[in-house]
Tab-separated table of C-alpha atoms and ligand atoms in Angstrom:
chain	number	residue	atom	x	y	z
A	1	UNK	CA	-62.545	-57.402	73.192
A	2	UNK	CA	-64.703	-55.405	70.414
A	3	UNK	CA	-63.998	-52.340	72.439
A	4	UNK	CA	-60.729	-52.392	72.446
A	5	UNK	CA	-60.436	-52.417	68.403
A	6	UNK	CA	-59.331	-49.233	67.034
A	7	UNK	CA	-62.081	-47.446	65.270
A	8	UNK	CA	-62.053	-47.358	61.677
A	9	UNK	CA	-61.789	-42.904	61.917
A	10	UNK	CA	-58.787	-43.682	63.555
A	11	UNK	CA	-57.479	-45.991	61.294
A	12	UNK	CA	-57.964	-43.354	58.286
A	13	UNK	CA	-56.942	-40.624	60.121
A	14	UNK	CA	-53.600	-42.561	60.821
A	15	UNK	CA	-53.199	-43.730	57.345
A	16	UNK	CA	-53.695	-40.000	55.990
A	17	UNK	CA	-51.183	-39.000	58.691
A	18	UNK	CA	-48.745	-41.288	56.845
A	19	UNK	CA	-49.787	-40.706	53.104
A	20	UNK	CA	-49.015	-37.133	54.571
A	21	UNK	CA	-45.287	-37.534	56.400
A	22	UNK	CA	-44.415	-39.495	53.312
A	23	UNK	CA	-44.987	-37.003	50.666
A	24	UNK	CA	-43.498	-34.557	52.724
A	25	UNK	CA	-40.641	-37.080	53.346
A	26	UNK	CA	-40.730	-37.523	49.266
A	27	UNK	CA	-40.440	-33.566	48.367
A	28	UNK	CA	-37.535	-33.544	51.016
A	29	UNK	CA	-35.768	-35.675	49.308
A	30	UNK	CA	-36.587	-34.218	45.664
A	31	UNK	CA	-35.290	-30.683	46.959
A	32	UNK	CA	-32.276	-32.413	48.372
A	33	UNK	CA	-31.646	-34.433	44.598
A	34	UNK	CA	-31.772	-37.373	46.237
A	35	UNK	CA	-33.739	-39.793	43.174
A	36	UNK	CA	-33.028	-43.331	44.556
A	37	UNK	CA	-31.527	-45.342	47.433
A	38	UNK	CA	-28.095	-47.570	46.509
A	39	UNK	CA	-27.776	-50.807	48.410
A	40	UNK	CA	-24.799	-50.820	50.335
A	41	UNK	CA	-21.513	-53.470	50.273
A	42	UNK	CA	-22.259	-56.591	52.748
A	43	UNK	CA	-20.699	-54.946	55.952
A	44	UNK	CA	-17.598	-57.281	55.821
A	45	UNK	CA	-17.067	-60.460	58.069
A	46	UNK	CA	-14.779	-58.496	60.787
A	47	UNK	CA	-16.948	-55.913	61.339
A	48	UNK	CA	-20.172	-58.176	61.161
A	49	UNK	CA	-18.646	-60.005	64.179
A	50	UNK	CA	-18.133	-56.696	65.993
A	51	UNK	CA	-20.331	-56.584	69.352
A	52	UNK	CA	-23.231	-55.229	67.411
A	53	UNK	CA	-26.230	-56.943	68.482
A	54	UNK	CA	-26.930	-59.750	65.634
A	55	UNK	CA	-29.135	-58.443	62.739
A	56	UNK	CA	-32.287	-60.294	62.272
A	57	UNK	CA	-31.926	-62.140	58.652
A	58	UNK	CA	-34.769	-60.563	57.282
A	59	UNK	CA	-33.373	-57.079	57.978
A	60	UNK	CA	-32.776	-55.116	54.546
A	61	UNK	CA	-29.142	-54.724	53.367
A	62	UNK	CA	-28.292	-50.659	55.020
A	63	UNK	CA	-29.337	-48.033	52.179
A	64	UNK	CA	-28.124	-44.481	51.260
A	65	UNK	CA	-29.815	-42.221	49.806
A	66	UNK	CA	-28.062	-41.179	46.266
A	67	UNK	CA	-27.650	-37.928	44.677
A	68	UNK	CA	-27.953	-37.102	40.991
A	69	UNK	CA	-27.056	-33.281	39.239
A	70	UNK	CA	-30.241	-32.999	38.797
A	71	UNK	CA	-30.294	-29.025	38.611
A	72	UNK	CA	-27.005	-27.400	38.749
A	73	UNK	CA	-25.988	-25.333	41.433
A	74	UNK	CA	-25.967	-22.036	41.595
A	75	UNK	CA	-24.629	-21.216	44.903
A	76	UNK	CA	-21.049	-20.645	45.384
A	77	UNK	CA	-20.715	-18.946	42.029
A	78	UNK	CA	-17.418	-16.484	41.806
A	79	UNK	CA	-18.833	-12.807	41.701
A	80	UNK	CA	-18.594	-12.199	38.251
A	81	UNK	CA	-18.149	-8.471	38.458
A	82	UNK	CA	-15.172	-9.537	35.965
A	83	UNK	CA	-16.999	-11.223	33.199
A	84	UNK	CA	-17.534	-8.758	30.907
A	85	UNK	CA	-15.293	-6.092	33.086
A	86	UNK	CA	-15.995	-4.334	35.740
A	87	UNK	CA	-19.182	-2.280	35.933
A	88	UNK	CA	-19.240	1.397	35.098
A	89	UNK	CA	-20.723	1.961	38.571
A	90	UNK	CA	-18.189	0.013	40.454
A	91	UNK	CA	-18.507	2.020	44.010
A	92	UNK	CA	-21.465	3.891	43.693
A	93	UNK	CA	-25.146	3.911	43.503
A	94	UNK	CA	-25.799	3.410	39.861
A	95	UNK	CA	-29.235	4.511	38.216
A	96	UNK	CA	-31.541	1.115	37.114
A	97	UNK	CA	-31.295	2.936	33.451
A	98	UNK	CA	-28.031	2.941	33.628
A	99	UNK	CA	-27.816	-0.749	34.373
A	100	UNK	CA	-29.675	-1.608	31.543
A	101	UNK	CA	-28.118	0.246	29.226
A	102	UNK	CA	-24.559	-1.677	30.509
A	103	UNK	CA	-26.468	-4.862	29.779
A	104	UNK	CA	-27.325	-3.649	26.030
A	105	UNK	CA	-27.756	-6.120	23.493
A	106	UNK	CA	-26.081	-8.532	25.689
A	107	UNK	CA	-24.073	-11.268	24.193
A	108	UNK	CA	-21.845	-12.277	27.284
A	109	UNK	CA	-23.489	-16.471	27.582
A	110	UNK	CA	-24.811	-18.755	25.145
A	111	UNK	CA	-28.671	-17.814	26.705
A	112	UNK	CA	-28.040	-14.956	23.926
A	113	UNK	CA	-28.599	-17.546	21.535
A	114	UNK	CA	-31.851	-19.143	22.108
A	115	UNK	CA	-33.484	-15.605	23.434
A	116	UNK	CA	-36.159	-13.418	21.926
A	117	UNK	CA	-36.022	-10.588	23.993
A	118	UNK	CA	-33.827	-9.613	27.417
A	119	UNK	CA	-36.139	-9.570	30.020
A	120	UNK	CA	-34.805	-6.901	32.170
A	121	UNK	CA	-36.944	-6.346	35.080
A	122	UNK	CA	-40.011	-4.219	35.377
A	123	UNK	CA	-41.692	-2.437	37.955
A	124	UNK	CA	-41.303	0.481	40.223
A	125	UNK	CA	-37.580	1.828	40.615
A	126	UNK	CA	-37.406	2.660	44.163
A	127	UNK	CA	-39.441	0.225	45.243
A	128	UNK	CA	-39.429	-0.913	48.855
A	129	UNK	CA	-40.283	-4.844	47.631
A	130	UNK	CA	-38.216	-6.538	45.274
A	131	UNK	CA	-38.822	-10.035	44.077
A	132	UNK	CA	-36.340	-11.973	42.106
A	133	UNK	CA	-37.641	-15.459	40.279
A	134	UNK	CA	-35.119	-17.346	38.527
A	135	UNK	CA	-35.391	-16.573	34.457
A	136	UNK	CA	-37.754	-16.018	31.854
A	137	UNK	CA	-39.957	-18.385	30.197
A	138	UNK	CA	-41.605	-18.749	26.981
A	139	UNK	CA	-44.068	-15.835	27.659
A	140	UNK	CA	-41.896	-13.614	29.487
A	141	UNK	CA	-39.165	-14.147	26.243
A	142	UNK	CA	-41.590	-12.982	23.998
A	143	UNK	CA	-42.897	-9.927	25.580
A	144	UNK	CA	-40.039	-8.876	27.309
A	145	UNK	CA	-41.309	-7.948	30.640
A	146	UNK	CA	-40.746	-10.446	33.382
A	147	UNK	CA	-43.654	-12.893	35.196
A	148	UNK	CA	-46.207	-12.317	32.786
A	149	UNK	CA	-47.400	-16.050	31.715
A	150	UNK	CA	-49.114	-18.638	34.212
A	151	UNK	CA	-46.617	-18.045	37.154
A	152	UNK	CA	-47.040	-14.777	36.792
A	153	UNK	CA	-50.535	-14.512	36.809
A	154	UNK	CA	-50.193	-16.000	40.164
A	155	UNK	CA	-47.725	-13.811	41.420
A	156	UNK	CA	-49.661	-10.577	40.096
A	157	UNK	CA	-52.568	-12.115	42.038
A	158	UNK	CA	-50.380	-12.850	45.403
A	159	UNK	CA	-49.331	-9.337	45.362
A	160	UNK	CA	-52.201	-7.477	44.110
A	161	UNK	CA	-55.231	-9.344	46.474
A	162	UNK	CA	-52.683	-11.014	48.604
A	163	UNK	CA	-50.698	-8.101	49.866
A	164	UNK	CA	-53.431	-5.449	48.217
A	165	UNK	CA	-51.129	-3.601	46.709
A	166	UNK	CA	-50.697	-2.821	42.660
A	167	UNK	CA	-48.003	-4.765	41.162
A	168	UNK	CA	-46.077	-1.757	39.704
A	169	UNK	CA	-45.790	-0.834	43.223
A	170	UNK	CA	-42.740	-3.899	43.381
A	171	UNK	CA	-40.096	-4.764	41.003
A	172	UNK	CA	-40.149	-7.698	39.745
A	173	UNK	CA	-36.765	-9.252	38.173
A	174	UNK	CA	-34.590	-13.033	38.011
A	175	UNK	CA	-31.196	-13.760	38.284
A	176	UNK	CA	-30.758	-14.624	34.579
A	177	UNK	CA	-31.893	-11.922	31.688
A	178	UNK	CA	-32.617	-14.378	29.119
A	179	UNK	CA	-34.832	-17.274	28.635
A	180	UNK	CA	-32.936	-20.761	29.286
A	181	UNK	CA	-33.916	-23.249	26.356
A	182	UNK	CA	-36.368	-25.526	28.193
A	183	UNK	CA	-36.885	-22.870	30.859
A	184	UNK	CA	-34.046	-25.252	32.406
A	185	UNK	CA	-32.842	-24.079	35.354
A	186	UNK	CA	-29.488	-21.509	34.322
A	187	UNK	CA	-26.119	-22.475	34.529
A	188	UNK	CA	-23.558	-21.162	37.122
A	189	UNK	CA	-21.571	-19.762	34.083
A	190	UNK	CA	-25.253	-18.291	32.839
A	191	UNK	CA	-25.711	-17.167	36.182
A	192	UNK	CA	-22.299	-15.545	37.048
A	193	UNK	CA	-22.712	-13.451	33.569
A	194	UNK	CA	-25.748	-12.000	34.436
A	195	UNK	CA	-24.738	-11.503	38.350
A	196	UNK	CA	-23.746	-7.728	38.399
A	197	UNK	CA	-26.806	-6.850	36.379
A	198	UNK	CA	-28.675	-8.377	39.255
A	199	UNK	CA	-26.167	-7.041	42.139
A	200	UNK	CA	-27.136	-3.271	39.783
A	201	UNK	CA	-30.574	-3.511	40.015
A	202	UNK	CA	-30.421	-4.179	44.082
A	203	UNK	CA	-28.116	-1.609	44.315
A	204	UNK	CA	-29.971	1.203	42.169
A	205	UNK	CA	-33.576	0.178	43.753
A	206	UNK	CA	-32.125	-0.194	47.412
A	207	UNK	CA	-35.108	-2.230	48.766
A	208	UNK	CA	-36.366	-2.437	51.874
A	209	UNK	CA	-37.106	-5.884	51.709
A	210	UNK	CA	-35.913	-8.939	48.902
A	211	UNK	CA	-38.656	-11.649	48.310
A	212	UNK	CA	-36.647	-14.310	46.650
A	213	UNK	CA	-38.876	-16.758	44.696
A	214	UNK	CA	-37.853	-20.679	44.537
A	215	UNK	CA	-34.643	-22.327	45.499
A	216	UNK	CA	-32.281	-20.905	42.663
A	217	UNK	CA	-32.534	-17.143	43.315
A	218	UNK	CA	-32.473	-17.791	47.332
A	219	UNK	CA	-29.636	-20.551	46.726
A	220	UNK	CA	-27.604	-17.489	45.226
A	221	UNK	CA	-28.307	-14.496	47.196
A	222	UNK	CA	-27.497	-17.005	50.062
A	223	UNK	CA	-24.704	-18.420	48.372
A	224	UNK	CA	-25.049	-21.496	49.710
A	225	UNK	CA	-27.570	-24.521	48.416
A	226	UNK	CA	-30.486	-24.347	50.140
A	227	UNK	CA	-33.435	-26.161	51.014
A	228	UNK	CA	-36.374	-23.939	50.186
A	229	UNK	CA	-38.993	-25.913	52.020
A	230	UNK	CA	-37.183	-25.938	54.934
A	231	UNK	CA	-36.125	-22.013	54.507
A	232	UNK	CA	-39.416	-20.527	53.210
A	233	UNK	CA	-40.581	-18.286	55.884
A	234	UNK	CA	-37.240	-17.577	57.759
A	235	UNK	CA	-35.607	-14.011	57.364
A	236	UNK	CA	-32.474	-14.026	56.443
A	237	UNK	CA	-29.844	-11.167	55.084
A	238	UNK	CA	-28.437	-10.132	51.905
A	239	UNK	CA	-25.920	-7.005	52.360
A	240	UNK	CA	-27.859	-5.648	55.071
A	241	UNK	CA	-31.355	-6.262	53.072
A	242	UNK	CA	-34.142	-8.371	55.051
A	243	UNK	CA	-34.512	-11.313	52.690
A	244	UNK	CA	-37.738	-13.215	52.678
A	245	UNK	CA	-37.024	-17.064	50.624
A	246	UNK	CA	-40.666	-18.179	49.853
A	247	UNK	CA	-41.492	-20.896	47.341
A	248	UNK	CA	-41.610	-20.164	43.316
A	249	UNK	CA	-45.266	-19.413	41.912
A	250	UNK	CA	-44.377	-22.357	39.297
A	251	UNK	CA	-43.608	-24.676	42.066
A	252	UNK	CA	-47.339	-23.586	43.947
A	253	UNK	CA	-49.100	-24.456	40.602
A	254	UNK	CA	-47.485	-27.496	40.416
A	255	UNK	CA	-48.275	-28.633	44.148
A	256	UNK	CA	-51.523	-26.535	44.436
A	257	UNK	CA	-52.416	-27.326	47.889
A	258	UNK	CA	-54.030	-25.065	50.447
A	259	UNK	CA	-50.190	-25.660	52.730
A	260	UNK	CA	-48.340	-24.151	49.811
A	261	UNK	CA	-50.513	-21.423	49.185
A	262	UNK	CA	-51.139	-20.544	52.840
A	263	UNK	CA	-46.836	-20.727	52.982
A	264	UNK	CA	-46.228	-18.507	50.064
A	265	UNK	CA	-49.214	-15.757	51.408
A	266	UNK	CA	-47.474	-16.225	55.017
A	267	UNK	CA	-44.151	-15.214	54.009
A	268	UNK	CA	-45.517	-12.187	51.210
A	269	UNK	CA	-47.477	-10.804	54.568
A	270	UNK	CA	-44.223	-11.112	56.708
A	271	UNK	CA	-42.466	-9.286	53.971
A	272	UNK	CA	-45.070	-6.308	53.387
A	273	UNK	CA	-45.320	-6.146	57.063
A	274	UNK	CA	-41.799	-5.612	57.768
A	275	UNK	CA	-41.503	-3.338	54.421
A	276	UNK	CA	-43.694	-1.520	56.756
A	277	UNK	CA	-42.479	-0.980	60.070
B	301	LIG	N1	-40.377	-17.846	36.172
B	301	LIG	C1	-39.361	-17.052	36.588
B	301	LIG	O1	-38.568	-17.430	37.434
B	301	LIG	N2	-39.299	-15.823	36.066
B	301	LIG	C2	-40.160	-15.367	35.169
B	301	LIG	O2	-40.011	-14.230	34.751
B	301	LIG	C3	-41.203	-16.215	34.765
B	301	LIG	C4	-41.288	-17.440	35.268
């Protein structure tokens, strides 16, 4: 009967429904490394006369999903309160001037090689809100100061209309001092060099409240690999600190969609709001 055909709104609305649970399926899968599916062995002849029910011939051949190194990880990196020896403020609250003057002209990983300047960290130094991106790019290499090219510009505007409040209000830092060639993502070795610098700046600015940005800087605070898509938005803990995980500005000019900018405002309000209460 004509009435019972679906109506063609419903057809689109289903098909953008899909289109929609597939790309999110698709950036799953990206965040998880996963680039292709192998074909698995022919399930051999004893255990294809098991008591399974018979498989219909034109049934694909059983698929798993396969992982590539895409980005190295940067979880379950050894403190490296060793590399270089141990800090001078092994025990105690150091000062953040302090910290940077124990990082000097630092020459402790290759990224010493391909860098213009150390980008430190700027910002206020008792903040209560302290985000931490991943390294420097081109921009940020150049000037010195951290966030200050096209990412940045986003993340200035996130805090300053998002949250309303001036950007030297934060400080604003990454887990690696020096620009990676490529603006790859940093090694573990890379990582682990510049880890008590980071661990010294947390510990001088005692925040009240750690906005990691993207899946590197949460992956290590966390030290475990995460997910970011799946963890944006959910507090978790670093020694004691509320840590908010939200999604990297770079990553939300890549995917500029109203989800991912709604997400990354979501999870800057939950972290000003509990900076506040
Ligand atoms: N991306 C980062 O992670 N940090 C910067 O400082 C700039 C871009």
């Amino acid at each position: 009967m004509a009435g019972d055909a679906p109506e063609t709104s419903d057809i689109l609305a289903e098909v953008r429904d899909l289109a929609a649970s597939a790309a999110a399926l698709v950036r799953e899968l990206a965040e998880e490394d996963v680039v292709a599916f192998e074909r698995l062995p022919d399930l051999p002849a004893a255990e294809a006369r098991s008591s399974a029910p018979p498989v219909p011939a034109a049934t694909p051949a059983p698929t798993r999903p396969t992982k590539v190194a895409k980005s190295p990880p940067t979880a379950a990196i050894t403190p490296a309160a060793t590399i270089g020896g141990p800090v001078p403020w092994a025990g105690r609250r150091p000062e953040l001037a302090e910290v940077e003057a124990h990082l000097g002209d630092c020459q402790r990983c290759g990224l010493c090689e391909g860098r213009s300047k150390i980008v430190f960290g700027n910002g206020n130094p008792s903040a209560d809100l302290l985000f931490i991106g991943e390294g420097p790019g081109a921009e940020e290499d150049t000037r010195g100061l951290p966030f200050v090219g096209r990412a940045g510009e986003l993340l200035t505007q996130m805090i300053e209309k998002g949250i309303g409040i001036p950007r030297s209000e934060v400080y604003i830092c990454n887990i690696v001092k020096c620009r990676p060639p490529r603006n790859r993502t940093p090694l573990p070795p890379e990582v682990a060099a510049c880890r008590p610098f980071l661990d010294g700046q947390i510990e001088a600015i005692q925040p009240k409240v750690i906005v990691t940005l993207g899946k590197p800087a949460a992956s290590l605070l966390l030290d475990r690999e995460i997910a970011i898509t799946r963890l944006r938005g959910t507090w978790q803990d670093y020694r004691g600190i509320p840590l908010m995980p939200t999604l990297h500005p770079a990553y939300v000019l890549r995917q500029y969609t109203p989800e991912n900018r709604r997400a990354v405002w979501e999870d800057l309000k939950a972290a000003w709001d509990r900076v506040q209460a």
